[in-house]
Amino acid sequence: MSLKRCLFLLSRSPHRANCLRSTVAVLAKGSAGASAVQRQCTGASGFICRNASSSSASKPPDTSLFVPLHVKATHNNGEGAIGEELTQPLDKSEVLKVLNRFYKRKEMQRLAAENGLDARLFHQAFISFRKYVLESDALGADLHIILNDFCCGAGHVDDLYPYFMRHAKLIFPMLDCMEDLRKISDLRVPANWYPEARAIQRKIIFHAGPTNSGKTHHAIQRYLTAKSGVYCGPLKLLAHEIFEKSNNANVPCDLVTGEERTLVSPEGKQSNHVACTIEMCSVTTPYEVAVIDEIQMIRDLSRGWAWTRALLGLCAEEIHVCGEAAAIDFVTELMYSTGEEVEIRNYKRLTSMSVLDHAVESLDNLHPGDCIVCFNKNDIYSISRQIEARGLECAVIYGSLPPGTKLAQAKKFNDPDDPCKILVATDAIGMGLNLSIKRIIFNSLVKPTVNEKGEKEMDTITTSQALQIAGRAGRFSSIFKEGEVTTMHRDDLPVLKEILGRTVDTIETAGLHPTAEQIEMFAYHLPDATLSNLIDIFVSLSQVDGLYFVCNIDDFKFLADMIQHIPLNLRARYVFCTAPINRKQPFVCTSFLKFARQFSRDEPLTFDWVCRHVRWPLVAPRNIKDLVHLEAVHLTLDLYLWLSYRFMDMFPDANLIRDIQKELDNIIQEGVRNITRLIRASETNTSSGTGTDAIPDDDIPLHRTFPKDRGLNAEDLPEARQQKQGQRRIRGSKMLDYRTLDTRQDGSLSSRLVQEGLLSTDLLEQLQREWAASQANGKDPWKETAGSGRKINSKGKKKNK
């Protein structure tokens, strides 16, 4: 390493600054002195580390995550107990006094702490140990004898410690393998996870610039001229765009996303070029050129790990990285950990963009080419309805729309011959869509976000987000060569100017995520822990250096907890939990649950099965609630396709599902084209008392579940839905009279529920027992659960109280 680079690195952080003075001091001592300083400032891998102390420090585990296992008390089965035969039966009252004396011994607490039992674990272990001793009729001979000695006044209570620790390690098995768990969760040198990439000397080229600067265009031009290449983008739309651009340029290119595999070769052979979403890129396939788009997302709290994996792991001779200039220093530093240098190419915006001095203030002041940006769908519905009332047409784009619908709405807005000249959208337009926008209008500057702890907050958009959205105005390829940015409300305009005037926060860390192999090794040591608990313990014990952080795993844990009761092997459970699911969509979550349950029974999820579940065929939406439900069904079909590429034998009908998904996309497109009519219909229903209070079946909250059902949702019951398609239930009506589960009234329903896997035989028997007991006591066990003011008799007819 050159002395010039060493000086540069040392000046990059406070830790290195401390070494700078000593570096200068040894300059006169020659190469030997410089080598000594370099060794002093490098980590175990031989490369500069941001935080040298982090490589040796091991943080204490979060013991609140340690769930004690239940150890059953042993009982005398008539064969006698050796301890009793050698001594005498124990006096349990005296034994209790002995145990309590042991618990109060400070020396024992300190000794236990040295072996991993903090005060919390020590207390839990003692409670379990005391229960085990007092409830067992036949203790082990050695423990029985020593307790008898204590009761007789012989021995010292401290002699109980080995037996206590033996029990503690039974209920907390992680105590015996803590060092192994620490080694497995050591994430300090992720570059070493990719030996194929480390075996070659890669050239890193950073294309840095704002939106609409041509940085990605230059990277793609090199990609098209290469013998082989991979494009890694953040969105399916971007992967589709490069897929089409490459094939139109007579460069055969395949498409790989989580839900789609398209091979352009008629023989079904893989092409030398592939466009993929970044999570799907291969880190073992060799390429001449790789393109990683939107590199600034490496710091994303949920998905950042995918960019880290691609940057460190892609096996390409040239890696072209595209993104904000705020990531230059970080990528440069990260590549020093792999011994690879970075070439920087800076770009400027191709068209001008200005912040206006006045807000729009009224929808009457809209002009052709305007795009109003909102951060929630309710605002989109409201504004599009008001625009329509003024005799104007508008296109609508938001995140949960299918890609085909987004592209159709973008095409409608871009078409100079179409009367639609206004766009209402969320920040979904920030990436992946080419739009002819003259003016970006922020309807609000406040957006819901998720912080480092996974907590949802409402916060002002960041400078990076504001620039990404504002940069969509006046794109080089559009008819508008100058872009304008403003706000809808006057008070927001100075705030927007202040946000855009800030310097974009530099990127300082990259995301990481535990792999399936690491979790499997954890499970080997902790076979009785749940997947959610394994992940928690892994993150608690994980060690990362100053360049990295562990991504938010709340969504993963949410899915893990949802299917914990379903019998799946660990690898399948892990794959299911990495599925891209919007957990705010109850219908999608319920579908996920059903998919996992069907999979666990080793029963293929056929086309007919899926059609019955989603109630295909579907009809055009009549109001906004219908449209939201269709979007959820589209996401459910996406989930099927995603799983079909991981479990092909269990999800065999991907092609048929893709066909109906295209039909559903057309139905949704029709609904979005008539969205103002749907809004009017919803408003009409609201005024008549059947609008916003009418909940589609897929909007039933997930927490409204059966008592003790271990995850069975009300939606899982076919009778919970109205039989007539499209009919909506009014809030306040009872979802289902659970008493119809009683086979004494109708055996066919219970049989069907058991057959379809929606109800286990054990649960059915439990429900019958509870119902019989309540009848004997003259009580209604479902009164509080239903709580609607109306009852349903055994024939399913409602009657008033």
CSV table of N, CA and C in Angstrom, one decimal, residues 567-648:
chain,number,residue,atom,x,y,z
A,567,PRO,N,-45.9,-27.2,10.9
A,567,PRO,CA,-44.7,-28.0,10.9
A,567,PRO,C,-43.9,-27.9,9.6
A,568,LEU,N,-42.8,-27.2,9.6
A,568,LEU,CA,-41.9,-27.1,8.4
A,568,LEU,C,-40.5,-27.3,8.8
A,569,ASN,N,-39.7,-27.8,7.9
A,569,ASN,CA,-38.3,-27.9,8.2
A,569,ASN,C,-37.7,-26.5,8.2
A,570,LEU,N,-36.5,-26.4,8.8
A,570,LEU,CA,-36.0,-25.0,9.0
A,570,LEU,C,-35.7,-24.3,7.7
A,571,ARG,N,-35.1,-25.0,6.7
A,571,ARG,CA,-34.7,-24.3,5.5
A,571,ARG,C,-36.0,-23.8,4.8
A,572,ALA,N,-37.1,-24.6,4.7
A,572,ALA,CA,-38.3,-24.2,4.1
A,572,ALA,C,-38.9,-23.0,4.9
A,573,ARG,N,-38.9,-23.1,6.2
A,573,ARG,CA,-39.4,-22.0,7.0
A,573,ARG,C,-38.7,-20.7,6.8
A,574,TYR,N,-37.3,-20.8,6.7
A,574,TYR,CA,-36.5,-19.6,6.4
A,574,TYR,C,-36.9,-19.0,5.1
A,575,VAL,N,-37.1,-19.9,4.0
A,575,VAL,CA,-37.4,-19.4,2.7
A,575,VAL,C,-38.8,-18.7,2.7
A,576,PHE,N,-39.7,-19.3,3.4
A,576,PHE,CA,-41.1,-18.7,3.4
A,576,PHE,C,-41.0,-17.3,4.1
A,577,CYS,N,-40.2,-17.2,5.1
A,577,CYS,CA,-40.1,-16.0,5.9
A,577,CYS,C,-39.3,-14.9,5.1
A,578,THR,N,-38.6,-15.2,4.1
A,578,THR,CA,-38.0,-14.2,3.3
A,578,THR,C,-38.8,-13.7,2.1
A,579,ALA,N,-40.1,-14.2,2.0
A,579,ALA,CA,-41.0,-13.8,1.0
A,579,ALA,C,-41.3,-12.3,1.1
A,580,PRO,N,-41.3,-11.6,0.0
A,580,PRO,CA,-41.6,-10.2,0.0
A,580,PRO,C,-43.1,-9.9,0.2
A,581,ILE,N,-43.5,-9.7,1.4
A,581,ILE,CA,-45.0,-9.6,1.7
A,581,ILE,C,-45.2,-8.2,2.4
A,582,ASN,N,-46.3,-7.6,2.0
A,582,ASN,CA,-46.7,-6.4,2.6
A,582,ASN,C,-47.6,-6.8,3.8
A,583,ARG,N,-47.1,-6.8,5.0
A,583,ARG,CA,-47.9,-7.3,6.1
A,583,ARG,C,-49.0,-6.4,6.5
A,584,LYS,N,-49.2,-5.2,5.9
A,584,LYS,CA,-50.4,-4.4,6.1
A,584,LYS,C,-51.6,-4.9,5.3
A,585,GLN,N,-51.4,-5.9,4.4
A,585,GLN,CA,-52.4,-6.5,3.6
A,585,GLN,C,-52.9,-7.8,4.3
A,586,PRO,N,-54.0,-7.7,5.0
A,586,PRO,CA,-54.5,-9.0,5.7
A,586,PRO,C,-54.8,-10.1,4.7
A,587,PHE,N,-55.3,-9.8,3.5
A,587,PHE,CA,-55.6,-10.9,2.6
A,587,PHE,C,-54.3,-11.6,2.2
A,588,VAL,N,-53.3,-10.9,1.9
A,588,VAL,CA,-52.0,-11.4,1.5
A,588,VAL,C,-51.4,-12.3,2.6
A,589,CYS,N,-51.5,-11.8,3.9
A,589,CYS,CA,-51.0,-12.5,5.0
A,589,CYS,C,-51.7,-13.8,5.2
A,590,THR,N,-53.0,-13.8,5.1
A,590,THR,CA,-53.8,-15.0,5.2
A,590,THR,C,-53.5,-16.0,4.1
A,591,SER,N,-53.3,-15.5,2.9
A,591,SER,CA,-52.9,-16.4,1.8
A,591,SER,C,-51.5,-17.0,2.1
A,592,PHE,N,-50.6,-16.2,2.6
A,592,PHE,CA,-49.3,-16.7,3.0
A,592,PHE,C,-49.5,-17.9,4.0
A,593,LEU,N,-50.3,-17.7,5.0
A,593,LEU,CA,-50.6,-18.7,6.0
A,593,LEU,C,-51.2,-20.0,5.4
A,594,LYS,N,-52.1,-19.8,4.5
A,594,LYS,CA,-52.7,-21.0,3.8
A,594,LYS,C,-51.7,-21.7,2.9
A,595,PHE,N,-50.8,-20.9,2.2
A,595,PHE,CA,-49.8,-21.5,1.4
A,595,PHE,C,-48.9,-22.4,2.3
A,596,ALA,N,-48.4,-21.8,3.4
A,596,ALA,CA,-47.5,-22.6,4.3
A,596,ALA,C,-48.2,-23.8,4.8
A,597,ARG,N,-49.5,-23.7,5.2
A,597,ARG,CA,-50.2,-24.9,5.7
A,597,ARG,C,-50.3,-26.0,4.7
A,598,GLN,N,-50.7,-25.6,3.5
A,598,GLN,CA,-50.8,-26.6,2.4
A,598,GLN,C,-49.5,-27.2,2.1
A,599,PHE,N,-48.4,-26.4,2.1
A,599,PHE,CA,-47.1,-26.9,1.8
A,599,PHE,C,-46.7,-27.9,2.9
A,600,SER,N,-47.0,-27.6,4.1
A,600,SER,CA,-46.6,-28.5,5.2
A,600,SER,C,-47.2,-29.9,5.1
A,601,ARG,N,-48.4,-29.9,4.5
A,601,ARG,CA,-49.1,-31.2,4.3
A,601,ARG,C,-48.6,-32.0,3.1
A,602,ASP,N,-47.6,-31.4,2.4
A,602,ASP,CA,-47.1,-32.0,1.2
A,602,ASP,C,-48.1,-32.1,0.1
A,603,GLU,N,-49.0,-31.1,0.1
A,603,GLU,CA,-50.1,-31.1,-1.0
A,603,GLU,C,-49.8,-30.0,-1.9
A,604,PRO,N,-49.6,-30.3,-3.2
A,604,PRO,CA,-49.2,-29.2,-4.2
A,604,PRO,C,-50.4,-28.1,-4.2
A,605,LEU,N,-50.0,-26.9,-4.4
A,605,LEU,CA,-50.9,-25.8,-4.5
A,605,LEU,C,-51.2,-25.6,-6.0
A,606,THR,N,-52.2,-26.2,-6.5
A,606,THR,CA,-52.6,-26.3,-7.9
A,606,THR,C,-53.3,-25.0,-8.3
A,607,PHE,N,-53.4,-24.9,-9.6
A,607,PHE,CA,-54.1,-23.7,-10.2
A,607,PHE,C,-55.6,-23.7,-9.7
A,608,ASP,N,-56.3,-24.8,-9.7
A,608,ASP,CA,-57.6,-24.9,-9.2
A,608,ASP,C,-57.7,-24.5,-7.7
A,609,TRP,N,-56.8,-24.9,-6.9
A,609,TRP,CA,-56.8,-24.6,-5.5
A,609,TRP,C,-56.6,-23.0,-5.3
A,610,VAL,N,-55.7,-22.4,-6.1
A,610,VAL,CA,-55.5,-21.0,-6.0
A,610,VAL,C,-56.8,-20.2,-6.4
A,611,CYS,N,-57.4,-20.7,-7.5
A,611,CYS,CA,-58.6,-20.1,-8.1
A,611,CYS,C,-59.7,-20.1,-7.0
A,612,ARG,N,-59.8,-21.2,-6.3
A,612,ARG,CA,-60.9,-21.3,-5.3
A,612,ARG,C,-60.5,-20.3,-4.2
A,613,HIS,N,-59.3,-20.2,-3.8
A,613,HIS,CA,-58.9,-19.3,-2.7
A,613,HIS,C,-59.1,-17.8,-3.1
A,614,VAL,N,-58.8,-17.4,-4.3
A,614,VAL,CA,-58.9,-16.0,-4.6
A,614,VAL,C,-60.3,-15.7,-5.3
A,615,ARG,N,-61.1,-16.7,-5.4
A,615,ARG,CA,-62.5,-16.6,-6.0
A,615,ARG,C,-62.4,-16.1,-7.5
A,616,TRP,N,-61.5,-16.7,-8.2
A,616,TRP,CA,-61.4,-16.4,-9.6
A,616,TRP,C,-62.6,-17.1,-10.3
A,617,PRO,N,-63.2,-16.5,-11.4
A,617,PRO,CA,-62.8,-15.2,-12.0
A,617,PRO,C,-63.3,-14.0,-11.1
A,618,LEU,N,-62.6,-12.9,-11.3
A,618,LEU,CA,-62.9,-11.7,-10.6
A,618,LEU,C,-63.5,-10.7,-11.6
A,619,VAL,N,-64.3,-9.8,-11.0
A,619,VAL,CA,-65.0,-8.8,-11.9
A,619,VAL,C,-64.4,-7.4,-11.6
A,620,ALA,N,-64.7,-6.5,-12.5
A,620,ALA,CA,-64.2,-5.1,-12.4
A,620,ALA,C,-64.6,-4.5,-11.1
A,621,PRO,N,-63.8,-3.7,-10.4
A,621,PRO,CA,-64.2,-3.1,-9.2
A,621,PRO,C,-65.3,-2.1,-9.3
A,622,ARG,N,-66.1,-2.0,-8.3
A,622,ARG,CA,-67.3,-1.1,-8.3
A,622,ARG,C,-67.0,0.1,-7.4
A,623,ASN,N,-66.0,0.0,-6.5
A,623,ASN,CA,-65.7,1.1,-5.6
A,623,ASN,C,-64.2,0.9,-5.2
A,624,ILE,N,-63.7,1.8,-4.3
A,624,ILE,CA,-62.3,1.8,-4.0
A,624,ILE,C,-62.0,0.5,-3.2
A,625,LYS,N,-62.9,0.1,-2.3
A,625,LYS,CA,-62.6,-1.1,-1.5
A,625,LYS,C,-62.4,-2.3,-2.5
A,626,ASP,N,-63.2,-2.4,-3.5
A,626,ASP,CA,-63.0,-3.5,-4.5
A,626,ASP,C,-61.7,-3.4,-5.1
A,627,LEU,N,-61.2,-2.2,-5.5
A,627,LEU,CA,-59.9,-2.0,-6.1
A,627,LEU,C,-58.8,-2.5,-5.2
A,628,VAL,N,-58.9,-2.1,-3.9
A,628,VAL,CA,-57.9,-2.4,-3.0
A,628,VAL,C,-57.8,-4.0,-2.8
A,629,HIS,N,-58.9,-4.6,-2.9
A,629,HIS,CA,-59.0,-6.1,-2.8
A,629,HIS,C,-58.3,-6.7,-4.0
A,630,LEU,N,-58.6,-6.2,-5.2
A,630,LEU,CA,-58.0,-6.7,-6.4
A,630,LEU,C,-56.4,-6.6,-6.3
A,631,GLU,N,-56.0,-5.4,-5.8
A,631,GLU,CA,-54.5,-5.2,-5.7
A,631,GLU,C,-53.9,-6.3,-4.7
A,632,ALA,N,-54.7,-6.6,-3.7
A,632,ALA,CA,-54.2,-7.6,-2.7
A,632,ALA,C,-54.2,-9.0,-3.4
A,633,VAL,N,-55.1,-9.3,-4.2
A,633,VAL,CA,-55.1,-10.6,-4.9
A,633,VAL,C,-54.0,-10.7,-5.9
A,634,HIS,N,-53.7,-9.5,-6.5
A,634,HIS,CA,-52.5,-9.5,-7.4
A,634,HIS,C,-51.2,-9.8,-6.7
A,635,LEU,N,-51.1,-9.2,-5.5
A,635,LEU,CA,-49.9,-9.5,-4.6
A,635,LEU,C,-49.9,-10.9,-4.2
A,636,THR,N,-51.0,-11.5,-4.0
A,636,THR,CA,-51.1,-13.0,-3.6
A,636,THR,C,-50.6,-13.8,-4.7
A,637,LEU,N,-51.0,-13.5,-5.9
A,637,LEU,CA,-50.5,-14.3,-7.1
A,637,LEU,C,-49.0,-14.0,-7.3
A,638,ASP,N,-48.5,-12.8,-7.0
A,638,ASP,CA,-47.1,-12.6,-7.0
A,638,ASP,C,-46.4,-13.5,-6.0
A,639,LEU,N,-47.0,-13.7,-4.8
A,639,LEU,CA,-46.4,-14.5,-3.7
A,639,LEU,C,-46.3,-16.0,-4.2
A,640,TYR,N,-47.4,-16.4,-4.9
A,640,TYR,CA,-47.4,-17.8,-5.5
A,640,TYR,C,-46.2,-17.9,-6.5
A,641,LEU,N,-46.0,-17.0,-7.4
A,641,LEU,CA,-45.0,-17.1,-8.4
A,641,LEU,C,-43.6,-17.0,-7.7
A,642,TRP,N,-43.5,-16.2,-6.7
A,642,TRP,CA,-42.2,-16.1,-5.9
A,642,TRP,C,-41.9,-17.5,-5.3
A,643,LEU,N,-42.8,-18.1,-4.7
A,643,LEU,CA,-42.6,-19.4,-4.1
A,643,LEU,C,-42.4,-20.5,-5.1
A,644,SER,N,-43.0,-20.3,-6.3
A,644,SER,CA,-42.9,-21.4,-7.3
A,644,SER,C,-41.5,-21.6,-7.8
A,645,TYR,N,-40.6,-20.5,-7.7
A,645,TYR,CA,-39.2,-20.7,-8.2
A,645,TYR,C,-38.4,-21.2,-7.0
A,646,ARG,N,-38.9,-21.3,-5.8
A,646,ARG,CA,-38.1,-21.9,-4.7
A,646,ARG,C,-38.6,-23.3,-4.5
A,647,PHE,N,-39.9,-23.6,-4.7
A,647,PHE,CA,-40.4,-25.0,-4.5
A,647,PHE,C,-41.3,-25.3,-5.7
A,648,MET,N,-40.6,-25.7,-6.8
A,648,MET,CA,-41.3,-25.9,-8.1
A,648,MET,C,-42.3,-27.0,-8.0
